[in-house]
Structures are given as C-alpha cells and as structure tokens.
mmCIF file of C-alpha atoms in Angstrom:
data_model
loop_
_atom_site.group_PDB
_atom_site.id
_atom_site.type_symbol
_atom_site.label_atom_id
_atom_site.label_comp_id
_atom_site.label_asym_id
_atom_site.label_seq_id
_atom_site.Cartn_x
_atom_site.Cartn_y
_atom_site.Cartn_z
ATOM 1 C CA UNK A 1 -33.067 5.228 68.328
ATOM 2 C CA UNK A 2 -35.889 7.239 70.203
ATOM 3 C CA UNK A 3 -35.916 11.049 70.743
ATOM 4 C CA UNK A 4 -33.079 12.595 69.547
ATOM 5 C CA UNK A 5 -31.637 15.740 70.817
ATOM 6 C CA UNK A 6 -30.010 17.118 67.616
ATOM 7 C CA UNK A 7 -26.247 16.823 68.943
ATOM 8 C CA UNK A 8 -23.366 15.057 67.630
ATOM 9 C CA UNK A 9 -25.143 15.027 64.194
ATOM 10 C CA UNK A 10 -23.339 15.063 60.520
ATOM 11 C CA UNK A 11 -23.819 16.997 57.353
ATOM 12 C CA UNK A 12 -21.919 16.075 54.002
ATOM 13 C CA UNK A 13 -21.840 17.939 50.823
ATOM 14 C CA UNK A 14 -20.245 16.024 47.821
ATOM 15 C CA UNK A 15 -17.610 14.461 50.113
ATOM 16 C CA UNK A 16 -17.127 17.198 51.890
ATOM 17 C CA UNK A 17 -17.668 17.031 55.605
ATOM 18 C CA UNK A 18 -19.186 20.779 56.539
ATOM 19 C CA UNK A 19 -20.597 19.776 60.283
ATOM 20 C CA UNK A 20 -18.272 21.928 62.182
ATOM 21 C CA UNK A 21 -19.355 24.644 59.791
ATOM 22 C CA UNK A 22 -23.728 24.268 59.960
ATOM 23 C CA UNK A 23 -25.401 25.905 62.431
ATOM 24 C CA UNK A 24 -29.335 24.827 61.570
ATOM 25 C CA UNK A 25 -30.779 22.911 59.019
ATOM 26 C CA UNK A 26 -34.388 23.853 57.587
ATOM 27 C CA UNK A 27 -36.715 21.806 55.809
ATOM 28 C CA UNK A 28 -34.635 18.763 55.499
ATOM 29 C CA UNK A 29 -37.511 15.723 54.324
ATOM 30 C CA UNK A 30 -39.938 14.986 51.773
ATOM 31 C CA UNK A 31 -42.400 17.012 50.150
ATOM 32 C CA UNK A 32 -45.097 16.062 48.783
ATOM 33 C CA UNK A 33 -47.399 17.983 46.160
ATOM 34 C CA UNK A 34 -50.956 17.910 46.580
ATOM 35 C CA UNK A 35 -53.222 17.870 43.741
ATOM 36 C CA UNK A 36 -56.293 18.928 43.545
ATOM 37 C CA UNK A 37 -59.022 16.653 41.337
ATOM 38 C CA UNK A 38 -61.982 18.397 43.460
ATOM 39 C CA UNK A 39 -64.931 17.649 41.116
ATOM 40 C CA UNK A 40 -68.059 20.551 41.116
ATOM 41 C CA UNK A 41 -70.046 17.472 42.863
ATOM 42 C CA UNK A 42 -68.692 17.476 45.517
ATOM 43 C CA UNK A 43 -68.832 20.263 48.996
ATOM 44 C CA UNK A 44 -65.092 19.642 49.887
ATOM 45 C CA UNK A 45 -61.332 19.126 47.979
ATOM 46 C CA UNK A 46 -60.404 15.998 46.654
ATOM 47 C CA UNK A 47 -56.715 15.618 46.095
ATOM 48 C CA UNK A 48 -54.668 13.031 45.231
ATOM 49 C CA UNK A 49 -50.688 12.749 45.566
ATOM 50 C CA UNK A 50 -48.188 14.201 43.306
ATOM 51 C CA UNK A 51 -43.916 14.256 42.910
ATOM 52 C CA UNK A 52 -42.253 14.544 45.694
ATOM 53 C CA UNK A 53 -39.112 16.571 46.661
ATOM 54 C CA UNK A 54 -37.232 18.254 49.321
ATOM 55 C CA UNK A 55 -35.024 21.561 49.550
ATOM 56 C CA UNK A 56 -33.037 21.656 52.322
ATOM 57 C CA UNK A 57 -31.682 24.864 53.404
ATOM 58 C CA UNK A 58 -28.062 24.692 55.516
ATOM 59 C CA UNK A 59 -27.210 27.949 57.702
ATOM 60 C CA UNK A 60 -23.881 28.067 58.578
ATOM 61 C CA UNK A 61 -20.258 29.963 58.798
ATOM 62 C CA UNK A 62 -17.951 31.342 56.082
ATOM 63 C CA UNK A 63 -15.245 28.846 56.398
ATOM 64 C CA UNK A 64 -12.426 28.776 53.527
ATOM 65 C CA UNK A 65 -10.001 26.220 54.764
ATOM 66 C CA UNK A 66 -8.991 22.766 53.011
ATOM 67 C CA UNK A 67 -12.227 20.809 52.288
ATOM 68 C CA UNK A 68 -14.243 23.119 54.122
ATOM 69 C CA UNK A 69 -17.682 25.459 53.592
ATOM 70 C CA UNK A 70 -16.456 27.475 51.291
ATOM 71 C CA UNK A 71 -15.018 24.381 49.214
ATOM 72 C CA UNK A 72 -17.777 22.523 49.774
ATOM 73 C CA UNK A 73 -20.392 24.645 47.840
ATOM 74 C CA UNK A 74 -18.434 26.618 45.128
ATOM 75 C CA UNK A 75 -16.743 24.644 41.630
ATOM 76 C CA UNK A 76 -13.609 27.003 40.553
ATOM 77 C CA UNK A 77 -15.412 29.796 42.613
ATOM 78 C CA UNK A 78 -18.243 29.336 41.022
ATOM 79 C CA UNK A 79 -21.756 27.544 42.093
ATOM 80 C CA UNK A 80 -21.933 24.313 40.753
ATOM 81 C CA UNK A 81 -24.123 23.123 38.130
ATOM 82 C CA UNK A 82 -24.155 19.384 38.712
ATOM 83 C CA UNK A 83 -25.659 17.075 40.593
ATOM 84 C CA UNK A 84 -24.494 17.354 44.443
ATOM 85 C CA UNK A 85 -25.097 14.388 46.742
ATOM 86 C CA UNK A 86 -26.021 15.829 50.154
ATOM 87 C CA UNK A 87 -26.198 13.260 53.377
ATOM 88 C CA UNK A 88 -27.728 14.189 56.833
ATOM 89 C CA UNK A 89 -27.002 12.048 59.716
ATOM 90 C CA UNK A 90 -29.284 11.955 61.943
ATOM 91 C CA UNK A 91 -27.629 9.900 64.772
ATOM 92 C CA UNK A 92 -24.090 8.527 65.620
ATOM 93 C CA UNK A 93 -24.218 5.010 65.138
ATOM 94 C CA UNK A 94 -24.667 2.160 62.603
ATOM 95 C CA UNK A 95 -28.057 1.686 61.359
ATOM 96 C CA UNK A 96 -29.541 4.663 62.635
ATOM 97 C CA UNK A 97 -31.200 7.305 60.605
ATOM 98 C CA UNK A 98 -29.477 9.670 57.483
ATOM 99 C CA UNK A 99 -31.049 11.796 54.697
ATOM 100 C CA UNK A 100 -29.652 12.006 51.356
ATOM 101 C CA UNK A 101 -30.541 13.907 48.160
ATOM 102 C CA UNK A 102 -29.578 14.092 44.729
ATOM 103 C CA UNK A 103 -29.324 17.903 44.551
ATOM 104 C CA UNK A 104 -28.776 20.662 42.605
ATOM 105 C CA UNK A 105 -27.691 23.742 44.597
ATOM 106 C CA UNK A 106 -30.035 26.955 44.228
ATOM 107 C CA UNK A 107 -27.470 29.273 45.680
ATOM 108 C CA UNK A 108 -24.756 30.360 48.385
ATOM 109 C CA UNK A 109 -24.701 33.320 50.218
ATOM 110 C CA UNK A 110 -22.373 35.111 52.532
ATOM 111 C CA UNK A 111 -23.767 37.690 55.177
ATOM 112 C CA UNK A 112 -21.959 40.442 56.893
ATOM 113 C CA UNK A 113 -23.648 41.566 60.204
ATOM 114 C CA UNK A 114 -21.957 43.931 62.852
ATOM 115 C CA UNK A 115 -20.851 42.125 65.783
ATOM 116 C CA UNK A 116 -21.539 38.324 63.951
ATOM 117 C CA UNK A 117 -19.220 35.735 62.336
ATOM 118 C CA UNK A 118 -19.663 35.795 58.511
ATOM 119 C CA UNK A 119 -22.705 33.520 58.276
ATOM 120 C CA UNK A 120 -23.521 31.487 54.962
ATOM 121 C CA UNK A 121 -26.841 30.038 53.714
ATOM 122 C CA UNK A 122 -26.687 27.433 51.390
ATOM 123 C CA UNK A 123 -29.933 25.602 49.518
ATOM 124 C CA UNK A 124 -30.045 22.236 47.495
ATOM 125 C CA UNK A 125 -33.309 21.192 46.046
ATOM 126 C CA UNK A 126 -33.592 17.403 45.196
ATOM 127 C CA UNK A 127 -33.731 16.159 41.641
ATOM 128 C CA UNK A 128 -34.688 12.750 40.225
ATOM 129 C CA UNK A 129 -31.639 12.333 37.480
ATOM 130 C CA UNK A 130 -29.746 8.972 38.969
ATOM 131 C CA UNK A 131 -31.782 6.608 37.615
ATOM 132 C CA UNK A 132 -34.092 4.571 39.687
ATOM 133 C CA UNK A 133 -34.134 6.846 42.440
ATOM 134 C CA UNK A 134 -36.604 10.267 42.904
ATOM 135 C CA UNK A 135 -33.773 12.126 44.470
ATOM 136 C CA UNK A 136 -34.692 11.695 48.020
ATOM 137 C CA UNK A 137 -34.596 9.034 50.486
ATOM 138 C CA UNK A 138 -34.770 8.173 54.902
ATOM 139 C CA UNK A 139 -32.240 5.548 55.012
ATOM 140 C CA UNK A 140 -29.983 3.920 57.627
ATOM 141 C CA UNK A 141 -25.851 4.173 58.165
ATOM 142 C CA UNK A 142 -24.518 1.215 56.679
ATOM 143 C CA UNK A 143 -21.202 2.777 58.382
ATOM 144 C CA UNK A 144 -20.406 5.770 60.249
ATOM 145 C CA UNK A 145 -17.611 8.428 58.950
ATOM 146 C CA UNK A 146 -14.234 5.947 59.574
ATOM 147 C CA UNK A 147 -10.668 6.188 58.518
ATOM 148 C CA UNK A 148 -9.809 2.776 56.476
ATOM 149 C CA UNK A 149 -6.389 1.632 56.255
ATOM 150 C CA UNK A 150 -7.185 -1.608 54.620
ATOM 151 C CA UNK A 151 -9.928 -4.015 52.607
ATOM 152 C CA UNK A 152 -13.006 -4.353 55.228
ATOM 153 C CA UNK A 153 -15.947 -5.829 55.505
ATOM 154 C CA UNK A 154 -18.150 -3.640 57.500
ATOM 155 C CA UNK A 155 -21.049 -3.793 60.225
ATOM 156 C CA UNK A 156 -23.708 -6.493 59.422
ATOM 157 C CA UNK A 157 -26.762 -4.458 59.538
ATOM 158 C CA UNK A 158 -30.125 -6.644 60.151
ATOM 159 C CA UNK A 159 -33.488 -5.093 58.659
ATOM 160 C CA UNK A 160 -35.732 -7.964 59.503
ATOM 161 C CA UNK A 161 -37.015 -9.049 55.981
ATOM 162 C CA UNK A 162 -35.870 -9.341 52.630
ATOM 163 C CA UNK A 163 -37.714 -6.584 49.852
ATOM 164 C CA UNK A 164 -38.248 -7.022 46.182
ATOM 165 C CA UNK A 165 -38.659 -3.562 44.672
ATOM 166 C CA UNK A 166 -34.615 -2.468 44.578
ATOM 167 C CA UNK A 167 -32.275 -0.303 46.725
ATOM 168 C CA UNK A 168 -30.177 3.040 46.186
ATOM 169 C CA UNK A 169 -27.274 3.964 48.517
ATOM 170 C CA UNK A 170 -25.279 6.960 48.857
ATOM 171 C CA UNK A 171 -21.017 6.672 49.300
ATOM 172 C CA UNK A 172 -19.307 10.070 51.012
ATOM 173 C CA UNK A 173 -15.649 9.639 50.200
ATOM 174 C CA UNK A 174 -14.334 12.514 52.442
ATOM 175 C CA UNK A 175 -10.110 12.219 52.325
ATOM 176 C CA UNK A 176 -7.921 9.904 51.672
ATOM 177 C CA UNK A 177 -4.032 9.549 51.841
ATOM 178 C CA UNK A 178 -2.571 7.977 49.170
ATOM 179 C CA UNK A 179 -5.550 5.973 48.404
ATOM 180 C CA UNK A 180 -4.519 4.473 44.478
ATOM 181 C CA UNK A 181 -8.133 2.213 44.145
ATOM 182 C CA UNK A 182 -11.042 2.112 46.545
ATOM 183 C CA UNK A 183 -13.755 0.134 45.645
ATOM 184 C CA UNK A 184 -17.079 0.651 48.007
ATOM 185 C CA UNK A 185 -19.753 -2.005 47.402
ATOM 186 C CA UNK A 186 -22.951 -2.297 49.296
ATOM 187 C CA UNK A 187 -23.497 -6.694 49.731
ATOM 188 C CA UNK A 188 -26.523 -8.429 51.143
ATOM 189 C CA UNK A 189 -27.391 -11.547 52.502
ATOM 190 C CA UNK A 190 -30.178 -13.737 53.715
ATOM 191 C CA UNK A 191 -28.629 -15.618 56.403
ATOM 192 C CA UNK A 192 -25.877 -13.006 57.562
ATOM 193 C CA UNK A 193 -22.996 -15.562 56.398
ATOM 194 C CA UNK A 194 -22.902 -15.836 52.484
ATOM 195 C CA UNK A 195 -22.548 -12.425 50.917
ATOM 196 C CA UNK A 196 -22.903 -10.824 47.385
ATOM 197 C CA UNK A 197 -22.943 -7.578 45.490
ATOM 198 C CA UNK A 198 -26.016 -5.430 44.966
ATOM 199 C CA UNK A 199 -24.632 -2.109 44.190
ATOM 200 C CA UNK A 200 -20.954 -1.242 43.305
ATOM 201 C CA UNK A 201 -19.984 2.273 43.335
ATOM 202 C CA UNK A 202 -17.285 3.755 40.455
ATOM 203 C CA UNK A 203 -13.435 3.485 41.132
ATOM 204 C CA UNK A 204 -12.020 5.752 43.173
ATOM 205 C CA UNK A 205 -7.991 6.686 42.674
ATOM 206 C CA UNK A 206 -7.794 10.321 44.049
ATOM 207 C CA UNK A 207 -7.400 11.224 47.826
ATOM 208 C CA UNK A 208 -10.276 14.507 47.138
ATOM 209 C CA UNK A 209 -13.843 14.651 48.533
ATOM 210 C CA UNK A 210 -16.230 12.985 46.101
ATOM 211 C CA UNK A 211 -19.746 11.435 46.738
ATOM 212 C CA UNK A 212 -21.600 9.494 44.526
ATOM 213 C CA UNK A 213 -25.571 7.451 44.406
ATOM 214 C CA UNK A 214 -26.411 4.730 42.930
ATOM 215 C CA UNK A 215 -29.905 2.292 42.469
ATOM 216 C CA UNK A 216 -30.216 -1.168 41.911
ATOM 217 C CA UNK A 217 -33.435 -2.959 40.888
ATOM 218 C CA UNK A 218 -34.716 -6.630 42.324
ATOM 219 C CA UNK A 219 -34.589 -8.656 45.591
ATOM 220 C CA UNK A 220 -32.821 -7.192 48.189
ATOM 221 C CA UNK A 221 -31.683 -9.834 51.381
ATOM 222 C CA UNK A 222 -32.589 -9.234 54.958
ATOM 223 C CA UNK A 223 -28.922 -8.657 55.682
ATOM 224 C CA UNK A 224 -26.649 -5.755 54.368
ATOM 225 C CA UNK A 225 -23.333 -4.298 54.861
ATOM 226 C CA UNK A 226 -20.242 -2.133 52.952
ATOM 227 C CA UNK A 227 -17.536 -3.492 51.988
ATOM 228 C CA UNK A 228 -14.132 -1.766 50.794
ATOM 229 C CA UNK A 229 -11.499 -3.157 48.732
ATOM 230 C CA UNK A 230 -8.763 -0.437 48.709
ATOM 231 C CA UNK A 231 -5.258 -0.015 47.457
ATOM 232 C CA UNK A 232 -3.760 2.790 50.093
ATOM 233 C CA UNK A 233 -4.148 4.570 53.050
ATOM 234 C CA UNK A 234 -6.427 6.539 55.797
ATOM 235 C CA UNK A 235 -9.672 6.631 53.644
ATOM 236 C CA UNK A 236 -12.064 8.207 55.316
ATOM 237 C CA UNK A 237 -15.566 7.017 54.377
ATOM 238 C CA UNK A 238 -19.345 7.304 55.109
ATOM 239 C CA UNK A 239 -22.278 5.056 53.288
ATOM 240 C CA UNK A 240 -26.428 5.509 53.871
ATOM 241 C CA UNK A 241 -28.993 2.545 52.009
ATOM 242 C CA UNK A 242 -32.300 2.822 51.912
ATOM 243 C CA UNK A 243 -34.753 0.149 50.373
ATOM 244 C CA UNK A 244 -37.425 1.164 47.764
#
C-alpha cells in the first residue's frame, strides 16, 4: 500500500459497523506526551518521552436503525461506561493498515442545523486496561469484514521475521445468523505450513455486535493468520494484529 486516497475505508465501534454513517475522522494515531527534564544548565528544553494515547474524534450522521450510529455509541440510551474497542481500516485488503483502541467514549452529540442532516460527533480516548497492551496500536488486517458460513482458516499473512516481545489483536464480530459457538483464534507459524495458537478470543454464542482485544506475551512466528471454528451461520467478521 502507497498513497491512499481515503475511499472505501472502514470504521467499527464495538462490533458495530458505523462506515456508512462517518463522515471525517480527526486525530486518529498516537500521542505522545513530552516531558520536560530541561535542567537550569542548559540554553534550550530537554525532554524526554512520556505515555502515549490517542482520542479519536468520529463526525458523522444521526442514524437509529438496527446496529447502526445511534446503536453503536449509546448502552440502554445511555453513554457507555466500559471499555469500547474501536478499529479503523485504513485500506481494503488483507494485510494492509487498521487502527484500533481500547477506548472509553468521552461523549455523543447530536446537532440540529437548518438545511443539514442531523450530524453526530462522537469521541473515544484510548485507555491501557487489557492487559499487556497501552490501548493503542498500527496493525495489519489479518482478514477483511467477511460473512462465514463455516470453520476457516484464513489468509496467510507473511511479515518477514519472527518477534519476541508478544502480540495483541483486535476481533469485530459484526452479525451473525444463528451463530451457536464461534471461536476466533489468531495462529502463527514459521514456515507457513505447521500452525498453532497465540491468542484465542472468548466464546461467542449470540448473533449481536461485540468486539473484543486481547495480548499475548513471547515469540511470535513470521507467519500469521485467523482462524474460525463456528457452530452456525453468516458470521460476519473482521480481525487487526499488531506485534509489540
């Protein structure tokens, strides 16, 4: 992937698939606090690197149909309290580029202008609570959103080298139709033949959005893919991985 145009791009919010409902997206990366250690010695600021974070801000469009906006970012019409998991793709194809958090939501807002649709702004600001992971990562689609009607072993994705310091993926489960078990597993392996499990993502046995993140410590093969053992029908699924 080179230069990117912005189009055909993804946004999910706790399973829920809001793209046809964003218009921008603002400030979606790392921070990075600077601090200052300037000593009275010296003629210039000395600063050295702090926590990180990111707050992405979503503008969008009132929408209040099934597993839409207005699903998306209110719990029993409320704002959520919880942890949201919050994936930006930033391409259309395996291995290329996604953003996800571990997110708290600050707020949700609905504006009423004359002669505009009802417009929405929505902010999530990342939080390091999963552990082994500071809330934020780049990563790469280990699959793009598809509708699975069986046990799969998905796209073999090659990163070149093997890494030693742990991984953390991110699973969107957007829909499902009678979907009784789905088991999502991220596998490596060093020669692209022989796989096994790195990071195995909770049981799920409901057909509503739900997202989850998890980390895994240790050695981490060149190879990687998903993998989906499921019991049912027309899951629809999306998974990012990064390497620490």
């Amino acid at each position: 992937m080179a230069k990117s145009s912005g189009l055909g791009q993804a946004l999910f919010v706790q399973g829920y698939d809001i793209s046809t409902d964003v218009s921008t997206l603002d400030g979606a990366g790392y921070n990075q606090e600077m601090l200052d250690i300037t000593g009275i010695d010296k003629s210039a600021a000395e600063r050295v690197a702090g926590r990180l974070e990111s707050t992405i801000t979503i503008n969008g469009w009132f929408d209040n149909a099934d597993d839409k906006a207005h699903e998306a970012y209110t719990v029993s019409n409320k704002l959520p309290t919880g942890d949201r998991a919050v994936t930006y793709l930033l391409g259309t194809a395996i291995s290329e580029p996604s953003l996800f958090l571990n997110a708290k939501q600050a707020n949700y807002d609905i504006t009423n202008s004359p002669g505009s649709a009802l417009a929405t702004t929505a902010m999530f600001s990342s939080t390091a609570s999963v552990s082994g992971f500071d809330g934020i990562a780049f990563g790469v689609m280990l699959d793009v959103p598809t509708i699975y009607s069986s046990t799969t072993n998905g796209t073999t994705v090659d990163q070149s080298a093997s890494s030693a310091a742990g991984s953390v993926a991110c699973l969107q489960f957007i829909s499902g139709s009678s979907v009784s078990s789905l088991v999502a597993k991220v596998q490596h392996s060093s020669d692209g033949g022989s796989w096994s499990d790195i990071i195995t993502f909770s049981t799920i046995s409901a057909n509503t959005p739900t997202a989850e993140i998890v980390s895994m410590e240790g050695t981490v093969n060149r190879y990687v893919r998903v993998q989906y053992t499921l019991s049912g029908t027309n899951a629809k699924c999306q998974m990012s991985f990064h390497r620490k």
